[in-house]
Every structure is written in C-alpha cells, then in structure tokens.
Amino acid sequence: MTAPAFTHELLAGLAAGRYAAVRVPSFLPRERCDEVLGALRQQVFDSYGKARVDPPVMRFGVGVSDHMADGGVADTYWKALQGHHESWQGLGLSFDPFRTCREALAAAWPGGVAVGRRGGVEMGDGVAREPNQGFQVHFDDALREYDGDLLDEPLIGQFAFNLYLSVPPEGGETVLWRHRWRPEDEAHRLSARYGFDESVVAGAESIELAPEVGEALLIDPRFFHAVRPSHGDRRIALGFAVGIGTSGRLLTWA
Ligand SMILES: O=C(O)CCC(=O)C(=O)O
Ligand SMILES: [Fe+2]
C-alpha cells in the first residue's frame, strides 16, 4: 500500500497480514532529508560485526543486534548507547529524526508510541544503516532472537521502519517474500551469519520495492526480506524496530 500518511487502518492491516508493506513517499520533506544526509556524510560510519554481517553493512549509531549474548543483551550495549546519543547530538540537527518518525506513527496509532525499555532502561532509538552491498535474505523476530521478552512489555506484533535518505540510481531494492520462518529453513542458513541462502524463499511470492529519497517504509520483518546491492550512490536509511506491546502501545528499539 502506498499512502500519503500512516494511518491506523494501514498499521492494523500490516500487523494483520492484509498488506505486505506500507510506503509513504515524501514522508520527510526534502530539506530535512538533506539536513540529516549532509550531517551524516561528514561522519565515519562503523560496520556491523563483520563475522555475522557479511557482506558488510555500515551504520551510524548503536544497534542491539551487535550486542546479543546468551539470548539476552550484553552490558556493552548500554555502554555503547551513551556514545550513540553523543554521536547523534554531535550532528547538531535542528530536529530529532527518530522522534519525528515516532510522532508520525503515534498519529496513526491510538495507543501511542514510546521507545521500548528493558530492565526499566530506554533502548536505542534508531540507527542510520548503509547496506551498499545489500542485506542477505533474512528475517527479524525479537521473539526468536532473544530468550524471553526483549522489552519489559511482551510483543504481539512487529514492524521494521525505514526512512530513506540516499538511494542509488540502480539497485538497492528491498525484496520481501510471502514466507515466514519455519524449522526446515534452518538448512538454508549461512553459517555464523544472520542471513540465509536465497534458496530458502524459492517459489515464494515476492514484491520488490525501489526506495525513494524521503520515503518511509514499514514491513513486518518476520517475513523474509533482503536488500539488493546498490550501484552508483550510497544507500542510507534511518531505521528502527517497532513492536506492538500487549498494552496496545507501539514500542521502538534499535
Ligand atoms: O533497508 C531496507 O529497506 C530494509 C532493511 C532491513 O532489513 C530491515 O529494516 O529489517
Ligand atoms: Fe531486516
């Protein structure tokens, strides 16, 4: 579904499986995209843990996936988050882009939106990700990645939010398959990595989305998805995970 704004009906429809993806073109005005992108272009990006994320993906900010330990979250995450907030504040932006994104979701969701907490402490609010060589076929599901609940509040649904700031003239498509993880898919897992061989989605119906600058995209990341390699320019998106909590609130984390 492509729409001028996120609405309750669109988010509910995505959670229920009525829609594969919800896109809002021109979600962020061009001046604001340029402001964030201009600031990010001055920064040196880190890369995700190279053993797990190969081909490498660059990022600015801290994501919990690099700090998973024994089915939980390592102390290193909470320490790294301090640097994360300093780095983002250091960009000197005139607005908080993650807050802007949360507010747009809150306007579409009666229960409101908050940054999720674990052990009473706020999780990270989002990252800038740059998968120039693509993301392998994978799914994201906090219920499978962590023992018990990642957040203090259990989740009954999940979304992945992306806001595209720079897209390549060629490549960089997001591909989504009508296929959710099942045990036999493990045979297709690439060893020690987050991804799967593309044979895992063989025969499944798919949709390919070429992102545009300023567009926001919500998907249910429990469906297998991938990002194709980019050609000709950087592919930079702001992203965070969104859960539907049992209280009815949306809870974000990165
Ligand atoms: O960059 C994208 O379009 C999708 C990235 C992704 O894998 C996610 O948001 O879970
Ligand atoms: Fe993903």
Coordinates of C-alpha atoms and ligand atoms in Angstrom, one line a residue:
M1 CA 0.0 0.0 0.0
T2 CA 1.3 3.4 -0.9
A3 CA -0.4 6.3 1.0
P4 CA 0.2 10.0 1.8
A5 CA 0.5 9.2 5.6
F6 CA 0.5 6.3 8.0
T7 CA -3.0 5.6 9.4
H8 CA -4.5 3.3 12.0
E9 CA -6.1 1.2 9.2
L10 CA -2.7 0.8 7.4
L11 CA -0.8 -0.2 10.5
A12 CA -3.5 -2.6 11.6
G13 CA -3.7 -4.1 8.1
L14 CA 0.1 -4.6 8.1
A15 CA 0.0 -6.2 11.5
A16 CA -2.8 -8.5 10.4
G17 CA -1.1 -9.5 7.2
R18 CA -3.5 -7.7 4.9
Y19 CA -0.7 -5.7 3.4
A20 CA 2.9 -6.7 2.6
A21 CA 4.3 -3.3 3.1
V22 CA 3.2 0.3 3.7
R23 CA 5.1 3.1 1.9
V24 CA 4.7 6.8 2.5
P25 CA 6.6 8.7 -0.2
S26 CA 7.8 12.2 0.8
F27 CA 7.4 11.3 4.4
L28 CA 10.2 13.6 5.3
P29 CA 10.5 16.9 3.4
R30 CA 13.5 17.2 1.1
E31 CA 15.1 20.0 3.2
R32 CA 15.0 17.7 6.3
C33 CA 16.4 14.7 4.3
D34 CA 19.2 17.0 3.0
E35 CA 20.0 18.3 6.5
V36 CA 20.3 14.8 8.0
L37 CA 22.2 13.4 5.0
G38 CA 24.5 16.3 4.9
A39 CA 25.5 15.8 8.5
L40 CA 25.8 12.0 8.1
R41 CA 28.1 12.4 5.1
Q42 CA 30.6 14.2 7.3
Q43 CA 30.7 11.2 9.7
V44 CA 32.7 8.0 9.6
F45 CA 30.3 5.0 9.7
D46 CA 31.1 1.9 11.8
S47 CA 30.3 -1.6 10.4
Y48 CA 28.2 -4.3 11.9
G49 CA 30.1 -7.2 13.4
K50 CA 31.9 -8.5 10.3
A51 CA 31.7 -12.2 11.1
R52 CA 27.9 -12.1 11.3
V53 CA 27.2 -9.4 8.8
D54 CA 29.0 -10.3 5.5
P55 CA 28.9 -8.6 3.0
P56 CA 29.5 -5.7 5.5
V57 CA 26.8 -3.1 6.3
M58 CA 27.9 0.3 7.6
R59 CA 26.0 2.1 10.3
F60 CA 26.0 5.3 12.3
G61 CA 24.6 4.7 15.8
V62 CA 24.2 1.6 18.0
G63 CA 22.0 -1.4 17.3
V64 CA 21.3 -4.1 19.8
S65 CA 21.9 -6.9 17.2
D66 CA 25.7 -6.4 17.7
H67 CA 25.3 -6.9 21.5
M68 CA 23.3 -10.1 21.7
A69 CA 24.8 -12.5 24.3
D70 CA 23.4 -15.8 25.6
G71 CA 19.9 -15.0 24.4
G72 CA 20.0 -11.6 26.1
V73 CA 21.6 -8.1 25.8
A74 CA 25.2 -7.7 26.8
D75 CA 26.3 -4.8 29.1
T76 CA 28.3 -3.5 26.2
Y77 CA 25.1 -2.3 24.6
W78 CA 24.2 0.0 27.4
K79 CA 27.7 1.5 27.5
A80 CA 27.7 1.9 23.7
L81 CA 24.3 3.8 23.9
Q82 CA 26.0 6.7 25.7
G83 CA 28.3 7.2 22.8
H84 CA 25.4 6.8 20.4
H85 CA 23.5 9.7 22.0
E86 CA 26.6 11.8 21.9
S87 CA 27.3 11.0 18.3
W88 CA 23.7 11.9 17.2
Q89 CA 23.7 15.0 19.3
G90 CA 27.0 15.9 17.7
L91 CA 25.4 16.1 14.3
G92 CA 23.8 19.4 15.5
L93 CA 20.5 18.7 13.7
S94 CA 17.6 21.2 14.1
F95 CA 15.3 18.3 14.9
D96 CA 15.4 14.7 16.2
P97 CA 14.6 12.5 13.1
F98 CA 13.8 9.4 15.2
R99 CA 11.3 11.4 17.3
T100 CA 9.8 12.8 14.1
C101 CA 9.3 9.2 12.9
R102 CA 7.8 8.1 16.2
E103 CA 5.4 11.0 16.2
A104 CA 4.1 10.1 12.7
L105 CA 3.5 6.6 13.9
A106 CA 1.8 7.9 17.1
A107 CA -0.6 10.0 15.0
A108 CA -1.7 6.7 13.4
W109 CA -1.9 4.6 16.5
P110 CA -4.4 5.1 19.3
G111 CA -2.1 3.5 22.0
G112 CA 0.7 5.9 21.2
V113 CA 4.4 5.2 20.7
A114 CA 7.4 5.1 23.0
V115 CA 11.0 4.0 22.9
G116 CA 11.0 0.5 24.4
R117 CA 12.6 -0.3 27.7
R118 CA 14.5 -3.3 29.1
G119 CA 15.0 -3.5 32.8
G120 CA 13.4 -0.1 33.0
V121 CA 16.1 1.5 30.8
E122 CA 15.4 3.0 27.4
M123 CA 16.7 1.1 24.4
G124 CA 18.4 2.8 21.4
D125 CA 16.1 5.0 19.3
G126 CA 17.4 4.2 15.8
V127 CA 20.4 3.9 13.5
A128 CA 21.5 5.0 10.1
R129 CA 22.3 2.0 8.0
E130 CA 24.2 1.7 4.8
P131 CA 23.9 -1.7 3.1
N132 CA 25.6 -0.7 -0.1
Q133 CA 26.4 -4.4 -0.9
G134 CA 22.9 -5.4 0.2
F135 CA 21.4 -7.3 3.0
Q136 CA 21.3 -11.1 2.7
V137 CA 17.9 -12.8 2.8
H138 CA 16.9 -12.8 6.5
F139 CA 14.0 -12.2 8.9
D140 CA 13.9 -10.2 12.1
D141 CA 11.9 -11.5 15.0
A142 CA 12.7 -10.5 18.6
L143 CA 10.8 -13.5 19.9
R144 CA 13.3 -15.8 18.1
E145 CA 16.4 -13.8 18.6
Y146 CA 16.1 -13.4 22.4
D147 CA 15.2 -15.7 25.3
G148 CA 12.0 -14.4 26.9
D149 CA 11.0 -10.8 26.2
L150 CA 13.5 -8.3 24.7
L151 CA 11.5 -5.4 26.2
D152 CA 9.8 -5.1 29.6
E153 CA 6.4 -5.4 27.8
P154 CA 5.8 -8.5 25.7
L155 CA 5.2 -8.0 22.0
I156 CA 2.2 -9.2 20.0
G157 CA 3.3 -7.9 16.6
Q158 CA 6.4 -6.4 15.0
F159 CA 7.3 -4.0 12.2
A160 CA 10.6 -2.7 10.8
F161 CA 10.7 1.1 10.0
N162 CA 13.0 2.6 7.4
L163 CA 13.3 6.2 6.1
Y164 CA 15.5 6.5 3.0
L165 CA 17.9 9.5 2.9
S166 CA 20.1 8.5 -0.1
V167 CA 19.3 5.9 -2.7
P168 CA 21.3 4.6 -5.6
P169 CA 20.2 5.2 -9.3
E170 CA 20.4 1.5 -9.8
G171 CA 19.9 -1.4 -7.4
G172 CA 19.2 -1.1 -3.7
E173 CA 15.7 -2.6 -3.9
T174 CA 14.1 -4.1 -0.8
V175 CA 12.6 -7.5 -1.6
L176 CA 10.0 -9.1 0.6
W177 CA 8.8 -12.7 0.3
R178 CA 5.5 -14.2 1.4
H179 CA 7.3 -16.7 3.5
R180 CA 7.9 -16.8 7.3
W181 CA 10.5 -18.8 9.0
R182 CA 9.8 -22.5 9.7
P183 CA 12.1 -25.1 11.2
E184 CA 13.2 -26.6 7.9
D185 CA 14.5 -23.2 6.8
E186 CA 17.5 -23.7 9.1
A187 CA 19.0 -26.0 6.4
H188 CA 19.5 -22.9 4.3
R189 CA 21.1 -20.7 7.0
L190 CA 24.6 -19.4 6.1
S191 CA 26.9 -20.5 8.8
A192 CA 27.6 -18.0 11.6
R193 CA 25.8 -15.2 9.7
Y194 CA 22.5 -13.5 10.0
G195 CA 21.4 -14.5 6.6
F196 CA 20.0 -17.4 4.6
D197 CA 20.8 -18.7 1.1
E198 CA 18.2 -17.4 -1.3
S199 CA 17.0 -21.0 -1.9
V200 CA 15.1 -20.6 1.4
V201 CA 12.5 -18.5 -0.4
A202 CA 12.5 -20.4 -3.7
G203 CA 9.0 -20.4 -5.2
A204 CA 7.6 -17.9 -2.7
E205 CA 5.6 -14.9 -4.0
S206 CA 7.7 -11.7 -3.7
I207 CA 7.4 -8.0 -4.0
E208 CA 10.3 -5.7 -4.9
L209 CA 10.3 -2.1 -3.7
A210 CA 12.8 0.5 -5.1
P211 CA 13.0 3.1 -2.3
E212 CA 12.9 6.9 -3.0
V213 CA 14.5 9.6 -1.0
G214 CA 12.2 10.8 1.7
E215 CA 10.1 7.7 1.7
A216 CA 9.2 5.8 4.8
L217 CA 8.6 2.1 4.6
L218 CA 7.0 -0.2 7.2
I219 CA 7.1 -4.0 6.8
D220 CA 6.5 -7.0 9.0
P221 CA 10.2 -8.2 9.2
R222 CA 9.2 -11.7 10.3
F223 CA 8.6 -12.3 6.5
F224 CA 11.9 -13.0 4.8
H225 CA 13.4 -9.9 3.2
A226 CA 16.6 -8.7 1.5
V227 CA 18.2 -5.6 0.1
R228 CA 19.9 -5.8 -3.3
P229 CA 23.4 -4.3 -3.9
S230 CA 23.5 -0.6 -4.8
H231 CA 25.2 0.8 -7.8
G232 CA 26.2 4.4 -8.3
D233 CA 25.5 6.0 -4.9
R234 CA 25.2 5.3 -1.2
R235 CA 22.1 3.8 0.1
I236 CA 21.5 5.3 3.6
A237 CA 18.3 4.8 5.6
L238 CA 17.3 5.6 9.2
G239 CA 15.8 2.5 10.8
F240 CA 14.4 1.1 13.9
A241 CA 12.3 -1.9 15.0
V242 CA 8.7 -1.4 16.2
G243 CA 6.8 -3.8 18.4
I244 CA 3.1 -3.8 19.3
G245 CA 3.1 -4.2 23.0
T246 CA 0.4 -6.1 25.0
S247 CA -0.7 -2.7 26.4
G248 CA -1.5 -1.6 22.9
R249 CA 1.4 0.8 22.6
L250 CA 3.9 0.8 19.8
L251 CA 7.5 0.3 21.2
T252 CA 10.6 1.1 19.2
W253 CA 14.1 0.0 19.6
A254 CA 17.4 -0.4 17.7
Ligands
LIG1 O1 16.8 -1.2 4.2 C1 15.8 -1.8 4.0 O2 15.0 -1.5 3.0 C2 15.4 -3.0 4.9 C3 16.4 -3.2 5.9 C4 16.1 -4.4 6.8 O3 16.5 -5.5 6.7 C5 15.1 -4.1 8.0 O4 14.7 -3.0 8.1 O5 14.8 -5.0 8.7
FE2 FE 15.7 -6.8 8.3

